[in-house]
Coordinates of N, CA and C in Angstrom, one line a residue:
X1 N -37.1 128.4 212.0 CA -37.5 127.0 212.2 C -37.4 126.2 210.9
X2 N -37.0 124.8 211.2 CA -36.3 124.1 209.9 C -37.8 123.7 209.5
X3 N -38.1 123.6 208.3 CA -39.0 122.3 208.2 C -38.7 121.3 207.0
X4 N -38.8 119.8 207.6 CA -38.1 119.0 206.4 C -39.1 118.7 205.6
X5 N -40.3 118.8 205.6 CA -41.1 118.4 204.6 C -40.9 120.0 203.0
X6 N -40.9 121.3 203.6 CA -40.5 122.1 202.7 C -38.8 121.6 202.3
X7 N -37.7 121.3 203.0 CA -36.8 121.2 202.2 C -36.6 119.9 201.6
X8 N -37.6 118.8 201.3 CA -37.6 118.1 200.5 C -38.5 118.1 199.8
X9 N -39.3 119.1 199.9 CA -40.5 119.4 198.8 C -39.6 120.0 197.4
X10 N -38.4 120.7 197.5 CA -37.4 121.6 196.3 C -38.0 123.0 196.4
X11 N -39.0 123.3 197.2 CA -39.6 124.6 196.8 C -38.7 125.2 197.5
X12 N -38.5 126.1 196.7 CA -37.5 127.5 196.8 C -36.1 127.0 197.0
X13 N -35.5 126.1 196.3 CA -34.3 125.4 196.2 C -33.7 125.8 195.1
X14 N -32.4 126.3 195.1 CA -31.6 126.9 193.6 C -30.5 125.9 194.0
X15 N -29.6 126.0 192.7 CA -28.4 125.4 192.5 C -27.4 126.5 191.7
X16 N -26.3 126.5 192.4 CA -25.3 127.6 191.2 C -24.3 126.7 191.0
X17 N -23.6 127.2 190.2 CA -22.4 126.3 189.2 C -21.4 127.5 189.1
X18 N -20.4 126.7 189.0 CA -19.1 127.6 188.6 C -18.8 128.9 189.6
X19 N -18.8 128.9 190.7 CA -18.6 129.5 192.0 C -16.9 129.4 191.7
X20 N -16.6 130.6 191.8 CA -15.3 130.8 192.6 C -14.6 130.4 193.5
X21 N -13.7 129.7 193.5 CA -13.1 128.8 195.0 C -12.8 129.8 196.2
X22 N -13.0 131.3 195.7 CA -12.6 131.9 197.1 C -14.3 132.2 197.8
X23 N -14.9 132.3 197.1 CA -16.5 131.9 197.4 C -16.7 130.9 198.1
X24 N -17.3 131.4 199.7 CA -17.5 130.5 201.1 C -19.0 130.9 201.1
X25 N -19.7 130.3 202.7 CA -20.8 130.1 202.6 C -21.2 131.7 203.2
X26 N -20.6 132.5 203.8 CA -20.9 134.0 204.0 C -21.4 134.9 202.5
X27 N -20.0 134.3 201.9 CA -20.2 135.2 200.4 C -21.6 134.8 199.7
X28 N -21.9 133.9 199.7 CA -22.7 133.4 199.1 C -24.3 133.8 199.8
X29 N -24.1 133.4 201.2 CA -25.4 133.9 201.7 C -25.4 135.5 201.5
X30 N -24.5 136.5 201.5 CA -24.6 137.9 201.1 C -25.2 138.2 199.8
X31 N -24.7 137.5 199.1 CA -24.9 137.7 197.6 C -26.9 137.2 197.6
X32 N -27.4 136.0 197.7 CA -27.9 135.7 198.1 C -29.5 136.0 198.9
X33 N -28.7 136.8 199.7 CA -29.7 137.5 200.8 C -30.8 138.8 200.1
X34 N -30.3 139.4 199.4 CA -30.8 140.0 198.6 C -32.3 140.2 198.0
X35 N -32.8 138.5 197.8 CA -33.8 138.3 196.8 C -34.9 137.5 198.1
X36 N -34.5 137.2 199.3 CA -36.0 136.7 200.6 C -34.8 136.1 201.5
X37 N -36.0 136.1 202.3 CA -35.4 135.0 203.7 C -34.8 133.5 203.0
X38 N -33.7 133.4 203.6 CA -32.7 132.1 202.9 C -33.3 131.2 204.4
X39 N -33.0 130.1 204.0 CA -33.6 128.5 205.2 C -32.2 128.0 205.1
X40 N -31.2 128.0 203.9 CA -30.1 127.6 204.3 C -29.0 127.6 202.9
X41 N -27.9 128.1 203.3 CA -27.1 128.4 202.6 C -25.8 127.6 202.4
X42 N -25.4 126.6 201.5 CA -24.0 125.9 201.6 C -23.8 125.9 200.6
X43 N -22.2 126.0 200.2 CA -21.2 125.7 199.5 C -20.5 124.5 199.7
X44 N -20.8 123.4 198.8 CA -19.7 122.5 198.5 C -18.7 122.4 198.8
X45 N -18.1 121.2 199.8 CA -16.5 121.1 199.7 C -16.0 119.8 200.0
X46 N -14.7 120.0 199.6 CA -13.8 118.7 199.5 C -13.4 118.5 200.7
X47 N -13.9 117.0 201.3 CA -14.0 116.5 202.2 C -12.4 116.9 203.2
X48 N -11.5 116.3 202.3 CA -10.0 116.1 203.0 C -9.3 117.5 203.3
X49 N -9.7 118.7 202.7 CA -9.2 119.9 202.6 C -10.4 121.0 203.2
X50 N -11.4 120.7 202.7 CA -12.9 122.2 203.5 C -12.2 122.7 201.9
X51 N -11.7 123.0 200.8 CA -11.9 124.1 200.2 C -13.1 123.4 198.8
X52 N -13.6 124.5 198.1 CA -14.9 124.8 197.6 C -14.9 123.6 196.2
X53 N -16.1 123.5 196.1 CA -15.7 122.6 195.0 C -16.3 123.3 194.0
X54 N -16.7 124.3 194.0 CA -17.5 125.2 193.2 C -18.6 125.4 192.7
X55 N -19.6 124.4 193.7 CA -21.1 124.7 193.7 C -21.8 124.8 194.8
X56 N -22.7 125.0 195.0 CA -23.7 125.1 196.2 C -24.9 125.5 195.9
X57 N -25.8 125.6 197.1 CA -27.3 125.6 197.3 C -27.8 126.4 197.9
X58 N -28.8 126.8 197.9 CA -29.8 127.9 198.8 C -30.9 127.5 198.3
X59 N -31.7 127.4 199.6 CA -32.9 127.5 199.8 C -33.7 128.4 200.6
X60 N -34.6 128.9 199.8 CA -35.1 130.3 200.2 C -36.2 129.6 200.7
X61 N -37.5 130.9 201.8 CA -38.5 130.5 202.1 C -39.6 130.4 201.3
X62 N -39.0 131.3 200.6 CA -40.2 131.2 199.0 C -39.7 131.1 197.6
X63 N -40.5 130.3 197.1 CA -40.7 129.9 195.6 C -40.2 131.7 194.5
X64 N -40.8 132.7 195.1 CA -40.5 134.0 194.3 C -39.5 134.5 194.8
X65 N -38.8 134.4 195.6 CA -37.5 134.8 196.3 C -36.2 133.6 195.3
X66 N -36.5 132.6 195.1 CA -35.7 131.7 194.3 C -35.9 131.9 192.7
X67 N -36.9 132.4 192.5 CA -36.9 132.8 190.8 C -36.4 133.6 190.9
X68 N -37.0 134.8 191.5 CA -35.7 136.1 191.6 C -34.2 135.9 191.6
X69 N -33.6 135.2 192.3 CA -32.2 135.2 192.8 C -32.1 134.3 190.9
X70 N -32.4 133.7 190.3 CA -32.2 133.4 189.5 C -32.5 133.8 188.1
X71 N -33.2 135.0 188.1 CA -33.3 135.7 187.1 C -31.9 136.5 187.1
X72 N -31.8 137.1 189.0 CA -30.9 138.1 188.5 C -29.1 137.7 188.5
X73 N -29.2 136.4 189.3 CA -27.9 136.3 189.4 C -27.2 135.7 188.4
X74 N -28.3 134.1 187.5 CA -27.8 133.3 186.5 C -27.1 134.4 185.3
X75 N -26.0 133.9 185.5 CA -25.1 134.5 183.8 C -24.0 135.8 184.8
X76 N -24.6 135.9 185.8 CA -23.4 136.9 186.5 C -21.9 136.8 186.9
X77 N -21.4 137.7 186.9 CA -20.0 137.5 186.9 C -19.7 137.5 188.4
X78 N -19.4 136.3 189.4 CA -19.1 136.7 190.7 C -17.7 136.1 190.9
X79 N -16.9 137.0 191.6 CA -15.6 136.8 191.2 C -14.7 136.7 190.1
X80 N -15.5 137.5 188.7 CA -15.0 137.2 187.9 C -15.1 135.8 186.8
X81 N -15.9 135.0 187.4 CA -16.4 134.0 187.0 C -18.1 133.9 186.7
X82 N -18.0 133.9 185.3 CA -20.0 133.8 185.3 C -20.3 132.6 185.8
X83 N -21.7 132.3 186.3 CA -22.0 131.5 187.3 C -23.4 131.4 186.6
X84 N -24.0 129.8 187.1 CA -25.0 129.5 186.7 C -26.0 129.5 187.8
X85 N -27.3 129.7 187.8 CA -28.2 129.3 188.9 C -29.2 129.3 188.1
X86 N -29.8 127.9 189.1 CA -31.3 127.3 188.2 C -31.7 126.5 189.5
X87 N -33.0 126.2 188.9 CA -34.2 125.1 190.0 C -32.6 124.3 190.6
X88 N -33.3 124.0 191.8 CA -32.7 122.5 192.4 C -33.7 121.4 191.6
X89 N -32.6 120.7 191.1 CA -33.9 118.9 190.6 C -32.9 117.9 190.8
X90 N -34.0 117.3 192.1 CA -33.3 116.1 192.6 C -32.6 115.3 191.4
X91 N -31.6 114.0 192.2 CA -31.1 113.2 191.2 C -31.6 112.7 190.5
X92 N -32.8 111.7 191.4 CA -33.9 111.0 190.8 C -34.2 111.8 189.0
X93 N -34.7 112.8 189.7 CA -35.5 113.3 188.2 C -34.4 113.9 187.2
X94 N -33.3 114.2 187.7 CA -32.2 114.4 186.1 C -31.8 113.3 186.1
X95 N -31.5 112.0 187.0 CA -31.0 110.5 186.1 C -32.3 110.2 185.2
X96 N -33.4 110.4 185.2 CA -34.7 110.1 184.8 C -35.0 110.9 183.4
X97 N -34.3 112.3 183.0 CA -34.8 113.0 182.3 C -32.6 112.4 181.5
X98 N -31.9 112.2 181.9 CA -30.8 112.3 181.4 C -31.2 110.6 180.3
X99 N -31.7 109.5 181.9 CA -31.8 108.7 181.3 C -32.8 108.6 179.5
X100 N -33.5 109.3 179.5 CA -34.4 109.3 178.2 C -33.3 110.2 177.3
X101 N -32.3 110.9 177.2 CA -31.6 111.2 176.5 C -30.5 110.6 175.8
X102 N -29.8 109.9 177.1 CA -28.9 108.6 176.5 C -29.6 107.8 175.9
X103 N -30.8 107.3 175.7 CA -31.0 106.6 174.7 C -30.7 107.0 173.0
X104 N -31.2 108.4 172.9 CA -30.8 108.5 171.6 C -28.9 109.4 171.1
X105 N -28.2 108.6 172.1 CA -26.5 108.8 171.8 C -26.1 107.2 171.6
X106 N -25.2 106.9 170.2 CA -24.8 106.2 170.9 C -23.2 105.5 170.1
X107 N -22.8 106.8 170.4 CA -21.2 107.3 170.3 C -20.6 107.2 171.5
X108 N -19.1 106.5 171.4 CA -18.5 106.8 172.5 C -17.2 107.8 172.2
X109 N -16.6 108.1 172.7 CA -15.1 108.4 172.7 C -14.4 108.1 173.5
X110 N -13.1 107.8 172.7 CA -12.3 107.2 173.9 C -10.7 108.0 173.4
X111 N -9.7 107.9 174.4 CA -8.7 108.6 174.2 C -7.6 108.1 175.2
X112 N -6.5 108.9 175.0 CA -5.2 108.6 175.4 C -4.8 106.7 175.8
X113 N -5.1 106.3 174.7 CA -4.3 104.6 174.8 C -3.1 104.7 174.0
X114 N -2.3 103.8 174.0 CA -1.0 103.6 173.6 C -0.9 103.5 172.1
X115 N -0.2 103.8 171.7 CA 0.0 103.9 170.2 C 0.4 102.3 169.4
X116 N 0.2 100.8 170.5 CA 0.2 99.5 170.2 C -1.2 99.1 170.0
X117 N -2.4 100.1 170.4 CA -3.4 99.7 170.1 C -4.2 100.0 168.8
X118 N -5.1 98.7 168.4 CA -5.8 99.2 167.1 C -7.2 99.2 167.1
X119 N -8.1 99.9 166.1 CA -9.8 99.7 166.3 C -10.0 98.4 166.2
X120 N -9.4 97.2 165.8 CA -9.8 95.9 166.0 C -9.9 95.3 167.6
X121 N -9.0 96.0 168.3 CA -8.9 95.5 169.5 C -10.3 96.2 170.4
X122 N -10.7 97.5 170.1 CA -11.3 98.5 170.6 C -13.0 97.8 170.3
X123 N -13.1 96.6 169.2 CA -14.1 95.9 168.8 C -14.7 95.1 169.9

């Protein structure tokens, strides 16, 4: 049974990074299954094709089933690829924690322009 007030609460919500493109939502709920009852398991993908964009989500039924899966999986090699997993944190709160960071950058870089341009123009 779905419930949307827990899947927008974030409790027991992971995020992984750097997934494998042959990594679908089977592989992942396997891998996964492991650490509690999962509420829902997806892998990212590119709209025009279905193939992986190389992240996805799980949400477990519990808060200790989601630390777990991330003690043991973050830094693991799946597919040959080490992979990250951490808390899910909505946008809201990383534009919010990003935004207090860009304040103190304030370097840009820029690259590949034509060799007719100069730092006067770039002014």
């Amino acid at each position: 049974q779905r419930d949307p007030s827990l899947r927008k609460s974030g409790v027991g919500n992971v995020f992984i990074k750097n997934l494998d493109r042959s990594i679908d939502n089977k592989a992942m709920y396997d891998t996964f299954s492991a650490f509690g009852n999962i509420l829902s398991c997806k892998v990212a993908q590119e709209t025009e094709n279905g193939t992986s964009k190389g992240y996805g989500f799980v949400h477990f039924e519990t808060e200790e089933a989601a630390n777990k899966s991330i003690e043991k999986v973050n830094g693991m090699l799946l597919n040959g690829k080490k992979v990250y997993v951490g808390r899910f944190i909505p946008r809201k709160e990383r534009e919010k924690v990003l935004g207090e960071k860009a304040k103190l950058f304030t370097n840009v870089y820029v690259k590949n322009f034509g060799e007719d341009l100069y730092e006067e123009q770039l002014r």
